[in-house]
Short mmCIF file of C-alpha atoms in Angstrom, two decimals:
data_model
loop_
_atom_site.label_atom_id
_atom_site.label_comp_id
_atom_site.label_asym_id
_atom_site.label_seq_id
_atom_site.Cartn_x
_atom_site.Cartn_y
_atom_site.Cartn_z
CA MET P 191 54.56 -81.53 -76.80
CA PRO P 192 52.13 -81.67 -79.82
CA ARG P 193 51.83 -78.87 -82.44
CA LEU P 194 49.14 -76.47 -81.71
CA SER P 195 46.40 -75.87 -84.20
CA ASP P 196 45.67 -72.17 -85.47
CA GLU P 197 42.35 -72.61 -83.30
CA ASP P 198 44.32 -73.55 -80.21
CA TRP P 199 46.66 -70.51 -80.78
CA ARG P 200 43.66 -68.17 -80.93
CA LYS P 201 42.61 -69.68 -77.57
CA VAL P 202 46.20 -69.02 -76.19
CA GLU P 203 46.24 -65.48 -77.61
CA LEU P 204 42.86 -64.87 -75.54
CA ASP P 205 44.13 -66.03 -72.43
CA TYR P 206 47.34 -64.11 -72.88
CA ARG P 207 45.51 -60.80 -73.82
CA ARG P 208 43.10 -61.14 -70.99
CA GLY P 209 46.03 -61.19 -68.49
CA VAL P 210 44.14 -63.66 -66.13
CA LEU P 211 46.41 -66.57 -66.41
CA SER P 212 50.37 -66.27 -66.06
CA ILE P 213 52.08 -67.57 -69.16
CA THR P 214 53.11 -70.72 -67.32
CA GLU P 215 49.61 -71.41 -66.54
CA ILE P 216 48.55 -70.87 -70.27
CA GLY P 217 51.33 -73.21 -71.16
CA ARG P 218 50.00 -75.96 -68.88
CA LYS P 219 46.62 -75.47 -70.17
CA TYR P 220 47.63 -75.88 -73.86
CA ASN P 221 50.69 -78.17 -73.24
CA VAL P 222 53.09 -75.56 -74.53
CA SER P 223 56.19 -74.15 -73.21
CA ALA P 224 55.90 -70.73 -71.47
CA GLN P 225 58.97 -69.76 -73.55
CA HIS P 226 57.32 -70.59 -76.87
CA ILE P 227 54.20 -68.69 -75.68
CA SER P 228 56.53 -65.55 -75.16
CA ARG P 229 58.13 -65.94 -78.54
CA VAL P 230 54.78 -66.25 -80.58
CA ALA P 231 53.61 -63.41 -78.51
CA LYS P 232 56.43 -61.20 -79.24
CA GLU P 233 56.44 -62.20 -83.07
CA ARG P 234 52.70 -61.54 -83.24
CA VAL P 235 52.73 -58.46 -81.21
CA TRP P 236 50.14 -59.47 -78.54
CA THR P 237 49.51 -57.11 -75.66
CA ARG P 238 49.24 -58.85 -72.47
CA ASP P 239 46.44 -56.61 -70.90
CA LEU P 240 42.86 -55.72 -72.28
CA ASN P 241 42.31 -54.16 -68.86
CA ASP P 242 42.13 -50.54 -70.20
CA GLU P 243 39.64 -51.62 -73.03
CA ILE P 244 37.56 -53.51 -70.70
CA GLN P 245 37.38 -50.74 -68.25
CA ALA P 246 36.48 -48.25 -70.83
CA LYS P 247 33.65 -50.50 -71.96
CA ALA P 248 32.35 -51.29 -68.53
CA ARG P 249 32.24 -47.64 -67.77
CA ALA P 250 30.09 -47.05 -70.99
CA MET P 251 27.78 -49.85 -69.87
CA VAL P 252 27.24 -48.45 -66.46
CA LEU P 253 26.66 -45.00 -67.63
CA SER P 254 24.08 -46.17 -70.12
CA ALA P 255 22.37 -48.27 -67.49
CA ASP P 256 22.82 -51.58 -69.01
CA SER P 257 20.11 -54.15 -68.61
CA GLY P 258 22.10 -55.77 -65.69
CA GLN P 259 22.06 -59.38 -67.29
CA ASP P 260 25.11 -61.44 -66.50
CA ALA P 261 27.40 -61.70 -69.42
CA PRO P 262 27.22 -65.01 -71.33
CA ASP P 263 30.15 -67.36 -71.43
CA TYR P 264 31.75 -66.95 -74.78
CA THR P 265 32.65 -70.25 -76.95
CA ASP P 266 33.37 -68.23 -80.06
CA PHE P 267 36.99 -67.35 -79.56
CA ASN P 268 36.58 -63.86 -80.75
CA LEU P 269 38.47 -61.14 -79.22
CA LYS P 270 35.70 -58.45 -79.23
CA GLN P 271 33.24 -61.17 -77.80
CA VAL P 272 36.13 -61.62 -75.00
CA THR P 273 36.31 -58.13 -74.38
CA ASP P 274 32.52 -57.39 -74.40
CA ALA P 275 31.91 -60.33 -72.08
CA GLU P 276 34.61 -59.26 -69.63
CA ALA P 277 33.52 -55.70 -69.83
CA LYS P 278 29.95 -56.68 -68.95
CA ARG P 279 31.22 -58.77 -65.78
CA VAL P 280 33.16 -55.54 -64.56
CA ALA P 281 30.18 -53.29 -65.59
CA ALA P 282 27.94 -55.67 -63.28
CA VAL P 283 30.55 -55.34 -60.31
CA GLN P 284 30.33 -51.53 -60.61
CA ARG P 285 26.68 -51.63 -60.48
CA ARG P 286 26.58 -53.90 -57.48
CA HIS P 287 29.36 -51.41 -55.81
CA ARG P 288 26.99 -48.43 -56.42
CA ASN P 289 23.96 -50.16 -55.11
CA LEU P 290 26.01 -51.23 -51.95
CA ALA P 291 27.28 -47.66 -51.57
CA GLU P 292 23.65 -46.37 -51.87
CA ASN P 293 22.20 -48.97 -49.40
CA LEU P 294 25.24 -48.29 -46.89
CA SER P 295 24.26 -44.49 -47.14
CA LYS P 296 20.83 -45.12 -46.26
CA SER P 297 21.88 -47.35 -43.33
CA ALA P 298 24.23 -44.66 -42.22
CA GLU P 299 21.34 -41.94 -42.42
CA GLN P 300 19.09 -44.10 -40.30
CA ILE P 301 21.79 -44.82 -37.42
CA VAL P 302 22.74 -41.16 -37.64
CA ALA P 303 18.92 -40.36 -37.05
CA GLU P 304 18.77 -43.01 -34.35
CA LEU P 305 21.98 -41.63 -32.65
CA TYR P 306 20.52 -38.07 -32.39
CA GLU P 307 17.16 -39.41 -31.12
CA SER P 308 18.69 -41.67 -28.30
CA GLN P 309 21.34 -41.14 -25.77
CA GLU P 310 21.56 -44.73 -24.91
CA ASP P 311 23.75 -47.19 -26.56
CA THR P 312 25.19 -44.50 -29.06
CA LEU P 313 28.77 -45.96 -28.55
CA THR P 314 27.45 -49.40 -29.54
CA LYS P 315 25.42 -48.10 -32.55
CA ALA P 316 28.38 -46.10 -33.75
CA ARG P 317 30.71 -49.24 -33.45
CA MET P 318 28.14 -51.33 -35.18
CA PHE P 319 28.19 -48.94 -37.98
CA GLN P 320 31.88 -48.70 -38.14
CA THR P 321 32.13 -52.58 -38.53
CA VAL P 322 29.51 -52.84 -41.27
CA ALA P 323 31.13 -50.01 -43.28
CA ALA P 324 34.45 -51.65 -42.63
CA GLY P 325 33.01 -55.11 -43.85
CA PHE P 326 31.50 -53.36 -47.16
CA LYS P 327 35.02 -51.85 -47.81
CA VAL P 328 36.71 -55.10 -47.34
CA LEU P 329 34.03 -56.54 -49.79
CA VAL P 330 34.47 -53.95 -52.51
CA GLU P 331 38.15 -54.21 -52.28
CA ILE P 332 38.28 -57.81 -52.77
CA GLU P 333 35.74 -57.64 -55.77
CA ARG P 334 37.71 -54.80 -57.33
CA LYS P 335 40.97 -56.71 -57.10
CA SER P 336 39.53 -59.90 -58.42
CA TYR P 337 38.05 -58.10 -61.52
CA GLY P 338 41.44 -56.09 -61.95
CA MET P 339 39.58 -52.89 -61.12
CA ASP P 340 42.25 -51.42 -58.69
CA THR P 341 43.09 -47.82 -59.26
CA ALA P 342 46.50 -46.90 -59.99
CA GLU P 343 46.99 -45.49 -56.43
CA SER P 344 45.89 -48.93 -55.04
CA LYS P 345 48.30 -50.37 -57.39
CA ILE P 346 51.15 -48.08 -56.30
CA LEU P 347 50.35 -48.75 -52.59
CA GLU P 348 50.07 -52.49 -53.19
CA SER P 349 53.60 -52.46 -55.00
CA ALA P 350 55.25 -50.35 -52.19
CA LYS P 351 53.69 -52.71 -49.40
CA THR P 352 55.49 -55.73 -51.40
CA ALA P 353 58.69 -53.94 -51.57
CA GLY P 354 58.38 -52.85 -47.80
CA ILE P 355 57.94 -49.19 -48.47
CA ARG P 356 55.38 -46.92 -46.71
CA ILE P 357 53.77 -44.31 -48.98
CA GLU P 358 51.10 -41.99 -48.08
CA PHE P 359 48.95 -39.78 -50.33
CA VAL P 360 48.62 -36.30 -48.87
CA GLU P 361 46.62 -33.17 -50.10
CA PRO P 362 49.03 -30.36 -51.01
CA GLU P 363 49.54 -27.70 -48.39
CA ASP P 364 47.55 -24.40 -48.65
CA ASP P 365 50.19 -21.75 -48.87
CA GLY P 366 47.53 -19.15 -48.09
CA LYS P 367 47.65 -17.60 -51.39
CA ASP P 368 44.64 -17.53 -53.54
CA GLY P 369 45.00 -18.05 -57.40
#
């Protein structure tokens, strides 16, 4: 295997820290062993996941009503630029989810109004709404997963499902005492 240049190692570090590719995939991409990447990462104290930093920036962008333009592709291999670009992509997904939720809410209000006005076909209309809502839910879940935006609760559920364990999150019982 050829020896990597400093520039190549910066690229390896960015791929490693982004956490999108496995170490083996990074090794294949740069023609270096996964063990060597792991050893260098440990020596240089690379963290594997920038997700928290990206999520924080994305939330800030969504709250400040960012311009909504797609994040440019980064060619200058600078960690800040990578983090900013990923945060912009995540922020765009979050804005799209908000728009989907708003549109779905408006559709739900229209369907409910129609259900109140008409006694005919109410079951069909209710099923249509349920189908559309389920479709949007699946779309949002897929997008959130593909952008690493899963909540801690969904990660716990996914881990448990993989292990064959059933977990349910329930509200605490009200003991009838106030305070």
